[in-house]
JSON list of C-alpha atoms in Angstrom, two decimals:
[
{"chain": "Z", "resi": 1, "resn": "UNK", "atom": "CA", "xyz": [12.38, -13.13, 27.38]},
{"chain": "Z", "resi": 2, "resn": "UNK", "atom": "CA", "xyz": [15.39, -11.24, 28.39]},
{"chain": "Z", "resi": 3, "resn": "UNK", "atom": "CA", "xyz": [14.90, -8.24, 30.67]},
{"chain": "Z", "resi": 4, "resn": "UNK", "atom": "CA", "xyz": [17.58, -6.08, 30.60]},
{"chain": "Z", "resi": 5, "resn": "UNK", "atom": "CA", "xyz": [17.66, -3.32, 34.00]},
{"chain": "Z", "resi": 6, "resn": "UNK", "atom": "CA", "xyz": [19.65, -0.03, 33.70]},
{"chain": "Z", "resi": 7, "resn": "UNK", "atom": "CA", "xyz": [21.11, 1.74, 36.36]},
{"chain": "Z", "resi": 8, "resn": "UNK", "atom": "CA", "xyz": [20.79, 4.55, 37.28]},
{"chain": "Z", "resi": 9, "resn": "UNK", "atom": "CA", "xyz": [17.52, 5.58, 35.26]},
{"chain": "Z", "resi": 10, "resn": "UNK", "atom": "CA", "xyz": [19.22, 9.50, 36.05]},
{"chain": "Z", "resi": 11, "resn": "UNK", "atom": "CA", "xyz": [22.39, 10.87, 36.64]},
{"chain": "Z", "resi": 12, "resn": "UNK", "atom": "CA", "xyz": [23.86, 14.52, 37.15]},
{"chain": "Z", "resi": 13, "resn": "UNK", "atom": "CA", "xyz": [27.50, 15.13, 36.52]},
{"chain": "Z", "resi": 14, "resn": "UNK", "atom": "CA", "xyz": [29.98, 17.66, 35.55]},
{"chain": "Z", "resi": 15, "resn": "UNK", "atom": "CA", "xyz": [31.64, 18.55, 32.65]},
{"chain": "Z", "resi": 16, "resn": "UNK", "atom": "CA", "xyz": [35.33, 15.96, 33.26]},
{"chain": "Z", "resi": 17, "resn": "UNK", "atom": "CA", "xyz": [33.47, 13.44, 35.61]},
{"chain": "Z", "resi": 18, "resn": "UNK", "atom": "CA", "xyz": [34.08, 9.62, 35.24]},
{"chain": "Z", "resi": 19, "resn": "UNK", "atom": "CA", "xyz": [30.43, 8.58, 34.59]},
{"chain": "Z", "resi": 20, "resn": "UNK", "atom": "CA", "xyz": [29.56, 4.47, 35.08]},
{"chain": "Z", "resi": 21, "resn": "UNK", "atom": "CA", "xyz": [26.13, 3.09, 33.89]},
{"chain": "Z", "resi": 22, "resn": "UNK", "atom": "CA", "xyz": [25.54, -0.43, 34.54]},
{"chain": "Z", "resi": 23, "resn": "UNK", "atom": "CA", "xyz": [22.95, -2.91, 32.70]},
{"chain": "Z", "resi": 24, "resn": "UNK", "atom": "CA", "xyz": [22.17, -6.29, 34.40]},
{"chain": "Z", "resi": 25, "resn": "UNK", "atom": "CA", "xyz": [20.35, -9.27, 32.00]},
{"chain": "Z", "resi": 26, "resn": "UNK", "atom": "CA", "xyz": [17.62, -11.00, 33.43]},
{"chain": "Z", "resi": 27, "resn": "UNK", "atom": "CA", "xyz": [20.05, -14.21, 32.50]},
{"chain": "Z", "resi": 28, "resn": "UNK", "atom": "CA", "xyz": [22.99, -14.54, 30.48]},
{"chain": "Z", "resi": 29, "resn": "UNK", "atom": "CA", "xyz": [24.06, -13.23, 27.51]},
{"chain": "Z", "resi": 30, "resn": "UNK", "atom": "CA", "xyz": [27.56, -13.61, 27.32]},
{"chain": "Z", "resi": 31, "resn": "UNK", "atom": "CA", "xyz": [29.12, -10.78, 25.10]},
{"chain": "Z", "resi": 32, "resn": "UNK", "atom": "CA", "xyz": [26.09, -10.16, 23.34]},
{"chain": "Z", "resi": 33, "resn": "UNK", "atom": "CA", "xyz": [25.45, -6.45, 24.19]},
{"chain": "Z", "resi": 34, "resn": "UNK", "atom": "CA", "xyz": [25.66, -3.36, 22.64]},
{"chain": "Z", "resi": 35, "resn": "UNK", "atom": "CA", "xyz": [25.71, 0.54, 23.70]},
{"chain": "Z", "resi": 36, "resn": "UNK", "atom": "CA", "xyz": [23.86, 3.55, 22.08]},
{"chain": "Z", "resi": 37, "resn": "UNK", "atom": "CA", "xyz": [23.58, 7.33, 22.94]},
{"chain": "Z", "resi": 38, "resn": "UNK", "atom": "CA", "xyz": [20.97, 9.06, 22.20]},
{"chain": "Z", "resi": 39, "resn": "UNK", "atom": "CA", "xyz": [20.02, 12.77, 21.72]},
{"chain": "Z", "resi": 40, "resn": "UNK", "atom": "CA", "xyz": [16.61, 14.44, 21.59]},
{"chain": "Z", "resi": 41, "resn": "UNK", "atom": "CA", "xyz": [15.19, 14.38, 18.27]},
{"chain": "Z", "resi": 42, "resn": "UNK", "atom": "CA", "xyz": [17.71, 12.25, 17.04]},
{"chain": "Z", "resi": 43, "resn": "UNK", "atom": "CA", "xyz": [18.35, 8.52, 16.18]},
{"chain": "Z", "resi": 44, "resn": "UNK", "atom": "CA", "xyz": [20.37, 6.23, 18.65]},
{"chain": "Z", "resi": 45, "resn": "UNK", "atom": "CA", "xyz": [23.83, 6.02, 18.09]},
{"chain": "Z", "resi": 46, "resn": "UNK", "atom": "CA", "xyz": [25.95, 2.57, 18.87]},
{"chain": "Z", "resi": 47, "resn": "UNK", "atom": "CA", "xyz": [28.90, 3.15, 20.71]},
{"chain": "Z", "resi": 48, "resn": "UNK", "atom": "CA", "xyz": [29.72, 0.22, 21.69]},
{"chain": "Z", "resi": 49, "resn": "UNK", "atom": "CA", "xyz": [29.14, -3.59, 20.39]},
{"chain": "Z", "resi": 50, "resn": "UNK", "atom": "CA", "xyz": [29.86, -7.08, 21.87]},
{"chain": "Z", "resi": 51, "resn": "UNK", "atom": "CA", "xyz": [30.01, -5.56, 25.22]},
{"chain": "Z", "resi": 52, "resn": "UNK", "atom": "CA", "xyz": [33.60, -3.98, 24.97]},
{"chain": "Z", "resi": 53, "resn": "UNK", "atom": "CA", "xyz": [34.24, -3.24, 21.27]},
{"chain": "Z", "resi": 54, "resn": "UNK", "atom": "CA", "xyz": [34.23, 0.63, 20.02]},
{"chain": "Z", "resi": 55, "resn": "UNK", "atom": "CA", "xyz": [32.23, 1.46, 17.41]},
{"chain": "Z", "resi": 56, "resn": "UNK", "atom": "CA", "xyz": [34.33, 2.79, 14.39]},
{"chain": "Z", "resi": 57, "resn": "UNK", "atom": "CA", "xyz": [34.46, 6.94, 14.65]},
{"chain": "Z", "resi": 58, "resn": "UNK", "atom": "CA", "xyz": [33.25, 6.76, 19.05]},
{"chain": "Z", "resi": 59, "resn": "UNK", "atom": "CA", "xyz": [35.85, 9.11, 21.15]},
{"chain": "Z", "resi": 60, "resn": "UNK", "atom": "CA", "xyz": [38.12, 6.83, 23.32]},
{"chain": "Z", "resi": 61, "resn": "UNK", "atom": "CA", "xyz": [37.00, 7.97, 26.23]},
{"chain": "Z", "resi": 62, "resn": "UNK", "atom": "CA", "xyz": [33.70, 5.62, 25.87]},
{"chain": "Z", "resi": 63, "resn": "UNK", "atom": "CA", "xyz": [33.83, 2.45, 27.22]},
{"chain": "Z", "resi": 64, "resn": "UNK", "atom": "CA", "xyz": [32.35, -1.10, 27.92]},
{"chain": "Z", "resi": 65, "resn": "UNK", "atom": "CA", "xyz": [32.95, -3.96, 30.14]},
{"chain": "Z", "resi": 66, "resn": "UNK", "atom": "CA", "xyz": [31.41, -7.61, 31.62]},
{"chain": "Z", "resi": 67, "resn": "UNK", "atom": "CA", "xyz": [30.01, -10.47, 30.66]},
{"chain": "Z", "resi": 68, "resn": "UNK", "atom": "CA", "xyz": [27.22, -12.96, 30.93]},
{"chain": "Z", "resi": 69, "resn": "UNK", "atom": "CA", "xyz": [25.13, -11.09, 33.30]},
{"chain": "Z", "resi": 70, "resn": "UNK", "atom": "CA", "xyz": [26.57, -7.87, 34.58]},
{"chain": "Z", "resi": 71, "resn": "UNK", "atom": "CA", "xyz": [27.67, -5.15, 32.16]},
{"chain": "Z", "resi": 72, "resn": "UNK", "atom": "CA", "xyz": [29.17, -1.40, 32.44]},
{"chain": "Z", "resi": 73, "resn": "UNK", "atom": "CA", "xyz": [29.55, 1.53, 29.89]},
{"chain": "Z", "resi": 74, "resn": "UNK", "atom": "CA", "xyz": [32.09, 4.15, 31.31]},
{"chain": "Z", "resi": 75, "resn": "UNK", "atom": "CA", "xyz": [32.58, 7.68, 29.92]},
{"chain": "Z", "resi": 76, "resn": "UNK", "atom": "CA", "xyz": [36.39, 8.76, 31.37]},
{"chain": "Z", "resi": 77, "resn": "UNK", "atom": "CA", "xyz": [36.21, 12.25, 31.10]},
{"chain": "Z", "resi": 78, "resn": "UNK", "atom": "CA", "xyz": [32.87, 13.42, 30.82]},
{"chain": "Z", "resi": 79, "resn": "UNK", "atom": "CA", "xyz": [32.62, 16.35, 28.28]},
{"chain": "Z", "resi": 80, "resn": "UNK", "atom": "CA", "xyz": [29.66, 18.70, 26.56]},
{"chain": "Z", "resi": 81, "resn": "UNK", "atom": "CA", "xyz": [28.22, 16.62, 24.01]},
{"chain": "Z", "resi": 82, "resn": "UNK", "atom": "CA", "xyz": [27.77, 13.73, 26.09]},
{"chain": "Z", "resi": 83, "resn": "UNK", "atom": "CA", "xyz": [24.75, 14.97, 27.97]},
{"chain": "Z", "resi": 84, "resn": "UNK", "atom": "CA", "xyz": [22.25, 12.10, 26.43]},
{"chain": "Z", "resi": 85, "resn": "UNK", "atom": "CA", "xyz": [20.27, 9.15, 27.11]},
{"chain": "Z", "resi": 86, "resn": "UNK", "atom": "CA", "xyz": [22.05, 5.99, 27.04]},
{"chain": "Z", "resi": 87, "resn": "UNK", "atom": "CA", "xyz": [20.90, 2.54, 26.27]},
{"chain": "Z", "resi": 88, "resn": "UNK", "atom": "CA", "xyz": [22.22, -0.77, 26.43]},
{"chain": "Z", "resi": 89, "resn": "UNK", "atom": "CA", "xyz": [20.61, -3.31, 24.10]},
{"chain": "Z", "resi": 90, "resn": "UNK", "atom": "CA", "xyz": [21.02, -7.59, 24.30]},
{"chain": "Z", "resi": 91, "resn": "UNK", "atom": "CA", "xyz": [20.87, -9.39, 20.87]},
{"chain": "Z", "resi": 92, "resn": "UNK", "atom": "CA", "xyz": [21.54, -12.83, 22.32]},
{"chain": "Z", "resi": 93, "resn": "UNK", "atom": "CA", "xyz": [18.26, -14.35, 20.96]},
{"chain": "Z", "resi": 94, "resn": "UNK", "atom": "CA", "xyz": [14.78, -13.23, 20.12]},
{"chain": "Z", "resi": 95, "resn": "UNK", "atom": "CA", "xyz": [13.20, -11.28, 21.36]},
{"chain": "Z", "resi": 96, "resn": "UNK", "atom": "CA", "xyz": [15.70, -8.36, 21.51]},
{"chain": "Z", "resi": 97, "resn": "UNK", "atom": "CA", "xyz": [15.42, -5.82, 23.94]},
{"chain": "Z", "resi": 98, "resn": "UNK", "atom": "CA", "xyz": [16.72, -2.86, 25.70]},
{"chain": "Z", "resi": 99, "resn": "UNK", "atom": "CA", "xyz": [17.26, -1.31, 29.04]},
{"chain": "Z", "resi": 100, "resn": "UNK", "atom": "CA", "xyz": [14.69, 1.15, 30.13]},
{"chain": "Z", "resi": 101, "resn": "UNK", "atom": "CA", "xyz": [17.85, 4.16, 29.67]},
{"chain": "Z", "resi": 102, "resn": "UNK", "atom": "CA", "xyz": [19.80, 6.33, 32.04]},
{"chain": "Z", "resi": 103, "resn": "UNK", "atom": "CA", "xyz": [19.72, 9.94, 31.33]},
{"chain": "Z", "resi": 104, "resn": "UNK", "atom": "CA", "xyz": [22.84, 11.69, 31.85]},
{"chain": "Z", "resi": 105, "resn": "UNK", "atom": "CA", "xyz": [22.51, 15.56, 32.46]},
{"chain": "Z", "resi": 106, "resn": "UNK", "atom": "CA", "xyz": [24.32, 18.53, 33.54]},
{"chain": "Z", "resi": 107, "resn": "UNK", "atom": "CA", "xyz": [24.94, 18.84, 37.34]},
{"chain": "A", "resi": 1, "resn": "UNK", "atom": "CA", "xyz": [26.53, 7.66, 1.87]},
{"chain": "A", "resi": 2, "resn": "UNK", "atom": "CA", "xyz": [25.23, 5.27, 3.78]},
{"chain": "A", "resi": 3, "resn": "UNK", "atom": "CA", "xyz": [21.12, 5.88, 4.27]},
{"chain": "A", "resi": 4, "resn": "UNK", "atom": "CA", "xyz": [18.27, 4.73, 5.49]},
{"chain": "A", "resi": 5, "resn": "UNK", "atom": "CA", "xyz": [15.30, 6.26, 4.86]},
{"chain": "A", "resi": 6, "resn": "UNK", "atom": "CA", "xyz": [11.51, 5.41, 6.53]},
{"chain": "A", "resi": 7, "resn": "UNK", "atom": "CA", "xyz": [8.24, 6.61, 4.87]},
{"chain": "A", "resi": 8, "resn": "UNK", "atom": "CA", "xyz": [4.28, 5.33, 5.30]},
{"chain": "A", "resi": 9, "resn": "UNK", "atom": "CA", "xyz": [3.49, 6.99, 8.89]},
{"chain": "A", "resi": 10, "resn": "UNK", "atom": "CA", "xyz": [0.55, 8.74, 9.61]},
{"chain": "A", "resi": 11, "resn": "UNK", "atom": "CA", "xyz": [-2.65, 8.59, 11.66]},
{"chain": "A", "resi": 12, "resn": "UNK", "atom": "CA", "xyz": [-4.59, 5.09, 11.81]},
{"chain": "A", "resi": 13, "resn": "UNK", "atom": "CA", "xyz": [-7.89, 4.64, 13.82]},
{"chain": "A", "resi": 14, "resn": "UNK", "atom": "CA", "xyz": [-7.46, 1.77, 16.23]},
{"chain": "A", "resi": 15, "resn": "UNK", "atom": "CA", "xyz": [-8.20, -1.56, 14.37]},
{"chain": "A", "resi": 16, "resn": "UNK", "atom": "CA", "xyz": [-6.83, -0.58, 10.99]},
{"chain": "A", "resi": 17, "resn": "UNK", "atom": "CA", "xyz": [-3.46, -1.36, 9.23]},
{"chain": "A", "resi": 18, "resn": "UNK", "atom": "CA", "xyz": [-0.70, 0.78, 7.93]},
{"chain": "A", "resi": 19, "resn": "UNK", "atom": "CA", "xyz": [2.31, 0.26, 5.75]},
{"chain": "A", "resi": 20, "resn": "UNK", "atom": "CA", "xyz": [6.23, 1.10, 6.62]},
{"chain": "A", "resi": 21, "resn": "UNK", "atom": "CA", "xyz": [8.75, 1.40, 4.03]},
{"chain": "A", "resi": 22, "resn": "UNK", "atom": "CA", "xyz": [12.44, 2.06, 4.70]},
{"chain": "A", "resi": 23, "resn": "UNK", "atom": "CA", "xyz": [14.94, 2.38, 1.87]},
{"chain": "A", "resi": 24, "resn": "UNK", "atom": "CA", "xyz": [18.23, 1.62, 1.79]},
{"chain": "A", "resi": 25, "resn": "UNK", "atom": "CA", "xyz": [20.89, 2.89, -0.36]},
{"chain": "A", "resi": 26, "resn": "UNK", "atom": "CA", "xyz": [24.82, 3.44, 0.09]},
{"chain": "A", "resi": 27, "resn": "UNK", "atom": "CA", "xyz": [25.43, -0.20, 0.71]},
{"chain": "A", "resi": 28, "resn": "UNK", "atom": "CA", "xyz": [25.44, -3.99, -0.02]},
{"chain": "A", "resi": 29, "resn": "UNK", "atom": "CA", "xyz": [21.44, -4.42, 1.08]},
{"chain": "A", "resi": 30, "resn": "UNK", "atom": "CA", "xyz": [21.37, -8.12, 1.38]},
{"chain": "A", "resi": 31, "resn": "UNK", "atom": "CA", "xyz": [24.58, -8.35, 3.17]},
{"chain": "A", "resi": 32, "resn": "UNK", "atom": "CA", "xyz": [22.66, -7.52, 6.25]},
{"chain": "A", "resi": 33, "resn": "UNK", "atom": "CA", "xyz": [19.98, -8.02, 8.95]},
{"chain": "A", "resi": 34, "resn": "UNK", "atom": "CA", "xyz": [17.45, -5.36, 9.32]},
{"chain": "A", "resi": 35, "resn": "UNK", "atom": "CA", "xyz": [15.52, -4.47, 12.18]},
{"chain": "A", "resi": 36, "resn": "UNK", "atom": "CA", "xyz": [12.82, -1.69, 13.19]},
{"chain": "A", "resi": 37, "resn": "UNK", "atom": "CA", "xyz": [12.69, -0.68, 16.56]},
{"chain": "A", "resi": 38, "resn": "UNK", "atom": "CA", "xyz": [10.47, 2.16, 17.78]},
{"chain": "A", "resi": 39, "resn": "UNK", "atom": "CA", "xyz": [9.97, 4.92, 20.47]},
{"chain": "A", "resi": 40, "resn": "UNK", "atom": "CA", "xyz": [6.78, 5.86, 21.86]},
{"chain": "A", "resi": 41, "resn": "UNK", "atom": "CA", "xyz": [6.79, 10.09, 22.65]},
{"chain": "A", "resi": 42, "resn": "UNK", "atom": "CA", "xyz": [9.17, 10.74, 25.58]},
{"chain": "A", "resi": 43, "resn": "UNK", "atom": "CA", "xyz": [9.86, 6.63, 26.64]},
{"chain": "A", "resi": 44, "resn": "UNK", "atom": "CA", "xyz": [12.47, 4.41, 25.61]},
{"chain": "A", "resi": 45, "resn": "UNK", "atom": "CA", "xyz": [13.64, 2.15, 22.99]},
{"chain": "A", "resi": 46, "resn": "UNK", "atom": "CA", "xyz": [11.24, -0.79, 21.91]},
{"chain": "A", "resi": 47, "resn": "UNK", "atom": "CA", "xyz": [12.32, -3.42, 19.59]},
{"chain": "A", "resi": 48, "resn": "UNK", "atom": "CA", "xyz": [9.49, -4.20, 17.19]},
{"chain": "A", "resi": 49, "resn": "UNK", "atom": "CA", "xyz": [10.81, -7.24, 14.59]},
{"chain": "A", "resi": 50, "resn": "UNK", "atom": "CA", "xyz": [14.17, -7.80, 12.63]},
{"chain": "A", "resi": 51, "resn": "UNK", "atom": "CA", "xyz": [15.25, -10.59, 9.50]},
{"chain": "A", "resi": 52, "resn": "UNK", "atom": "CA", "xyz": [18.41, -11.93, 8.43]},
{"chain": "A", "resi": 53, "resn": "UNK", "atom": "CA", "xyz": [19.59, -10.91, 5.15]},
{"chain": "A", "resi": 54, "resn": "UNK", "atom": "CA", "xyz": [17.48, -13.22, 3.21]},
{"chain": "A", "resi": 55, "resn": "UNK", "atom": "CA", "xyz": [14.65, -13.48, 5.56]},
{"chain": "A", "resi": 56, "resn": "UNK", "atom": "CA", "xyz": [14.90, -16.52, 6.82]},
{"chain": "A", "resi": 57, "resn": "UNK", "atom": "CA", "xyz": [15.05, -15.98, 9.88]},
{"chain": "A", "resi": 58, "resn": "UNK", "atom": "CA", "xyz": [12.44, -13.56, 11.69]},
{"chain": "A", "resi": 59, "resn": "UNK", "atom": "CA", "xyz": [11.62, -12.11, 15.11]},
{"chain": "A", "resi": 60, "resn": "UNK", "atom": "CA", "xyz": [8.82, -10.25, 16.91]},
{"chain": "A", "resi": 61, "resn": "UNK", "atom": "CA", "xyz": [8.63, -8.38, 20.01]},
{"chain": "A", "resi": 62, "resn": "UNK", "atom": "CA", "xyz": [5.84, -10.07, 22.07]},
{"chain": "A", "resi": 63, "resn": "UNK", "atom": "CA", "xyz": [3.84, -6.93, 21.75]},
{"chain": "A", "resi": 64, "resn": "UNK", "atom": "CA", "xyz": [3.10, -7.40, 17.96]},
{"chain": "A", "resi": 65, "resn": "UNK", "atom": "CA", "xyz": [3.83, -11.03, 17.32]},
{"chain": "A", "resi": 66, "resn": "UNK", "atom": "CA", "xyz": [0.77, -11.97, 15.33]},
{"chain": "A", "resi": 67, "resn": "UNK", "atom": "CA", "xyz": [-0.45, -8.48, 14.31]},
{"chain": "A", "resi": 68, "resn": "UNK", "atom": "CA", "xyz": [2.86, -6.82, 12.78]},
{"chain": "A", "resi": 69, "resn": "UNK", "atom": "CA", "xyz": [4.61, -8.82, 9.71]},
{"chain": "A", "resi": 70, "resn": "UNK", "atom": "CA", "xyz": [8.44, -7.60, 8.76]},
{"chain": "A", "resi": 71, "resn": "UNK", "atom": "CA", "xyz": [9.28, -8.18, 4.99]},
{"chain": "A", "resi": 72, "resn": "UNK", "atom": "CA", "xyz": [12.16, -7.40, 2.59]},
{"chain": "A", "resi": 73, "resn": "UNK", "atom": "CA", "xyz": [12.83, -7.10, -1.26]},
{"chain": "A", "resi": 74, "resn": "UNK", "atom": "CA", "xyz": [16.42, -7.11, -1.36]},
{"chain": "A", "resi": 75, "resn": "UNK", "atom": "CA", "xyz": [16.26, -6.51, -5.48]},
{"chain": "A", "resi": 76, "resn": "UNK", "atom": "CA", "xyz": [14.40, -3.20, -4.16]},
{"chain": "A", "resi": 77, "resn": "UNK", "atom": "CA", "xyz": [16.93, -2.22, -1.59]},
{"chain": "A", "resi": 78, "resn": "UNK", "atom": "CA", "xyz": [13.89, -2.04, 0.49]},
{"chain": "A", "resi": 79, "resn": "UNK", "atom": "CA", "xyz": [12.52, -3.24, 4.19]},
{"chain": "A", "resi": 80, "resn": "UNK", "atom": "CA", "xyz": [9.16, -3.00, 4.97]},
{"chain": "A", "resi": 81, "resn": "UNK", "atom": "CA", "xyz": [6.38, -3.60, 7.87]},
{"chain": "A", "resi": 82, "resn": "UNK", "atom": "CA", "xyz": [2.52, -4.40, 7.74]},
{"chain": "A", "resi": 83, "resn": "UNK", "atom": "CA", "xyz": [1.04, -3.28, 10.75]},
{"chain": "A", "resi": 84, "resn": "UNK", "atom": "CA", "xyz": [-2.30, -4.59, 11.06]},
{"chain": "A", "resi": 85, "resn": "UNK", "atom": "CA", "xyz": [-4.65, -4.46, 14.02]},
{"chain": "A", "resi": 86, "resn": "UNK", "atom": "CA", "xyz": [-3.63, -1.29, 15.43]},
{"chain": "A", "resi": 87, "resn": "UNK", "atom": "CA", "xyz": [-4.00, -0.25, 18.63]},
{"chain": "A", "resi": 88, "resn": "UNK", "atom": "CA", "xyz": [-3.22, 3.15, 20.64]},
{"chain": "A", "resi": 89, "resn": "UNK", "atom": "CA", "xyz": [-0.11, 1.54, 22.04]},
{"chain": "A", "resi": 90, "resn": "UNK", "atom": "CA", "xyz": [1.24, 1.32, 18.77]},
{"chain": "A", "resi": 91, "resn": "UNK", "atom": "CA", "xyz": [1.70, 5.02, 18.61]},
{"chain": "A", "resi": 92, "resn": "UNK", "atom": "CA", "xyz": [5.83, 5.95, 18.62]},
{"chain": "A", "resi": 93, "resn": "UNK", "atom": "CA", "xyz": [8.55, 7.16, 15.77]},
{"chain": "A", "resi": 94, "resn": "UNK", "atom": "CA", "xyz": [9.61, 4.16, 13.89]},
{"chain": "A", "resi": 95, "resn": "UNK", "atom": "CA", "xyz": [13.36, 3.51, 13.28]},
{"chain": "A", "resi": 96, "resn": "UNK", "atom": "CA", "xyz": [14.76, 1.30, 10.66]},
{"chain": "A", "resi": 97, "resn": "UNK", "atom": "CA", "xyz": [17.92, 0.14, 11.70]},
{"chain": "A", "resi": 98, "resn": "UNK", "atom": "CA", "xyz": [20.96, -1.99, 10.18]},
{"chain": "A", "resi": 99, "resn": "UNK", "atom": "CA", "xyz": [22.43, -5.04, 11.96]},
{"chain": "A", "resi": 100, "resn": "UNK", "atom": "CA", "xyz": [26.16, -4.13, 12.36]},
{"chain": "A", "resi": 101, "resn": "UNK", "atom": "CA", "xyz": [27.71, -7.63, 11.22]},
{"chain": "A", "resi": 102, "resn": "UNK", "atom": "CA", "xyz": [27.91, -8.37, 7.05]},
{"chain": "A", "resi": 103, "resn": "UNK", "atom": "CA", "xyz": [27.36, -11.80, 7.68]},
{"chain": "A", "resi": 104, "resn": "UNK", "atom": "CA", "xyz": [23.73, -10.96, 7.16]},
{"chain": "A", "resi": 105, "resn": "UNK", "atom": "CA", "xyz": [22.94, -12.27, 10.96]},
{"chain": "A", "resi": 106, "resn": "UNK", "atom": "CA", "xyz": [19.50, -11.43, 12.61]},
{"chain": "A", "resi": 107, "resn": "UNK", "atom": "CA", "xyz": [20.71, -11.70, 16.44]},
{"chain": "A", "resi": 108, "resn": "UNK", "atom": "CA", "xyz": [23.00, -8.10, 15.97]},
{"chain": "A", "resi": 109, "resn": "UNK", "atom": "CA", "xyz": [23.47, -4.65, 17.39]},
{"chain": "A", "resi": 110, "resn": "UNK", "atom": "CA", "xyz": [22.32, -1.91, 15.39]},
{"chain": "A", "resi": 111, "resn": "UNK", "atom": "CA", "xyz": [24.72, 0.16, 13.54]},
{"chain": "A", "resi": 112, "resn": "UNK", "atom": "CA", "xyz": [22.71, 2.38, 11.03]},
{"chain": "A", "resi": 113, "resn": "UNK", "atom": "CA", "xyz": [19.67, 4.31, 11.64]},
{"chain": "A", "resi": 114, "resn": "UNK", "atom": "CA", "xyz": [17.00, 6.24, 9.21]},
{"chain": "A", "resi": 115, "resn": "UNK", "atom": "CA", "xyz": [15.75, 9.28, 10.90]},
{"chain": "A", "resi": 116, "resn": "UNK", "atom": "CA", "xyz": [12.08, 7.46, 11.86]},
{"chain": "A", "resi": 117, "resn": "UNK", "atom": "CA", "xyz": [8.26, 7.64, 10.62]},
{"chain": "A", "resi": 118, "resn": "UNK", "atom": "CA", "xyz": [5.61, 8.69, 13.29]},
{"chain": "A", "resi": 119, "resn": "UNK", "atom": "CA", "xyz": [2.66, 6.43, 13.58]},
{"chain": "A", "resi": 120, "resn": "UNK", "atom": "CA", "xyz": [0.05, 7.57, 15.35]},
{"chain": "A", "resi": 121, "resn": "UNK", "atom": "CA", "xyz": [-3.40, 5.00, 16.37]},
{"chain": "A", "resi": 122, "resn": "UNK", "atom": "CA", "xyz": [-6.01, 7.28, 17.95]},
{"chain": "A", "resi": 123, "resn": "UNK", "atom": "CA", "xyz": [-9.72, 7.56, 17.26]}
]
């Protein structure tokens, strides 16, 4: 199976910070990874699919990046309603998994 | 609009079997992969078991291969999941969730989500 490792599991920033979360799989999975924010109480949400594509209606300012192994979602400009958990998710082959999640809060 | 919509949660004693349903309506049903993926209270994401658009092609989380079967009716609009064998660490909210790509593919990110069904195992 696929193990995919978040980093950091926590993170405190401010309000117009550049935010990076990175996601390393346990082997390669070329593009095959997607993005999702979550809320509490609330469903995920995908921001991102096939590592760097934006999801239709996701503010610019979210981004992804890498390949194979080694993959980063980047936030530009942090702002309010991005305090959230984020996941990053593999759907190279069964059985899909996701990364353990890196909570983003307020600083 | 675009919905998904879970139902058939509730409490199960350890050992015994529950039902999921999750209905779909505001789009082309078999033009794509469904999945359910669940969250135990306050931890992370868990993929449980997804199927292409006609069912051919199936996965399981290690967790519940064997005890958990994933099923669709796609002249019902409707996914569903037999949970048999339960056991306390099957407790969590269960998401339905729509594969992203309308070719129907099973490997896929996850693009629409129901709101979840709580399950909980506990004697």
């Amino acid at each position: 199976d696929i193990q995919l490792t978040q980093s950091p599991s926590f993170l405190s920033a401010s309000v117009g910070d550049r935010v990076t979360i990175t996601c390393r799989a346990s082997q390669g999975i070329s593009s095959y990874l997607a993005w999702y924010q979550q809320k509490p109480g609330k469903a995920p949400n995908l921001l991102i699919f096939a590592a760097s594509s934006l999801q239709s209606g996701v503010p610019s300012r979210f981004s992804g990046s890498g390949s194979g192994t080694q993959f980063t979602l980047t936030i530009s400009s942090l702002q309010p309603e991005d305090f959230a958990t984020y996941y990053c998710q593999h759907f190279n082959s069964f059985p899909l998994t996701f990364g353990g999640g890196t909570k983003v809060e307020i600083k | 609009e675009v919905q998904l919509v879970e139902s058939g949660g509730g409490v199960a004693r350890p050992g015994e079997s529950l039902r999921l349903f999750c209905a779909a309506s505001g789009f082309t049903f078999d033009d794509y992969g469904m999945n359910w993926v669940r969250q135990a209270p306050g931890k992370g994401l868990e993929w449980v078991s997804g199927l292409n658009w006609n069912g051919g092609r199936i996965g399981y989380a290690d967790s519940v291969k064997g005890r958990f079967t994933i099923s669709r009716d796609n002249a019902k609009n409707s996914l569903y999941l037999q949970m048999s064998s339960l056991r306390a660490e099957d407790t969590a909210l269960y998401y339905c969730a729509r594969g992203r790509s309308i070719t129907g593919a099973v490997y896929d990110s996850f693009d629409i989500w129901g709101q979840g069904t709580m399950v909980t195992v506990s004697s």
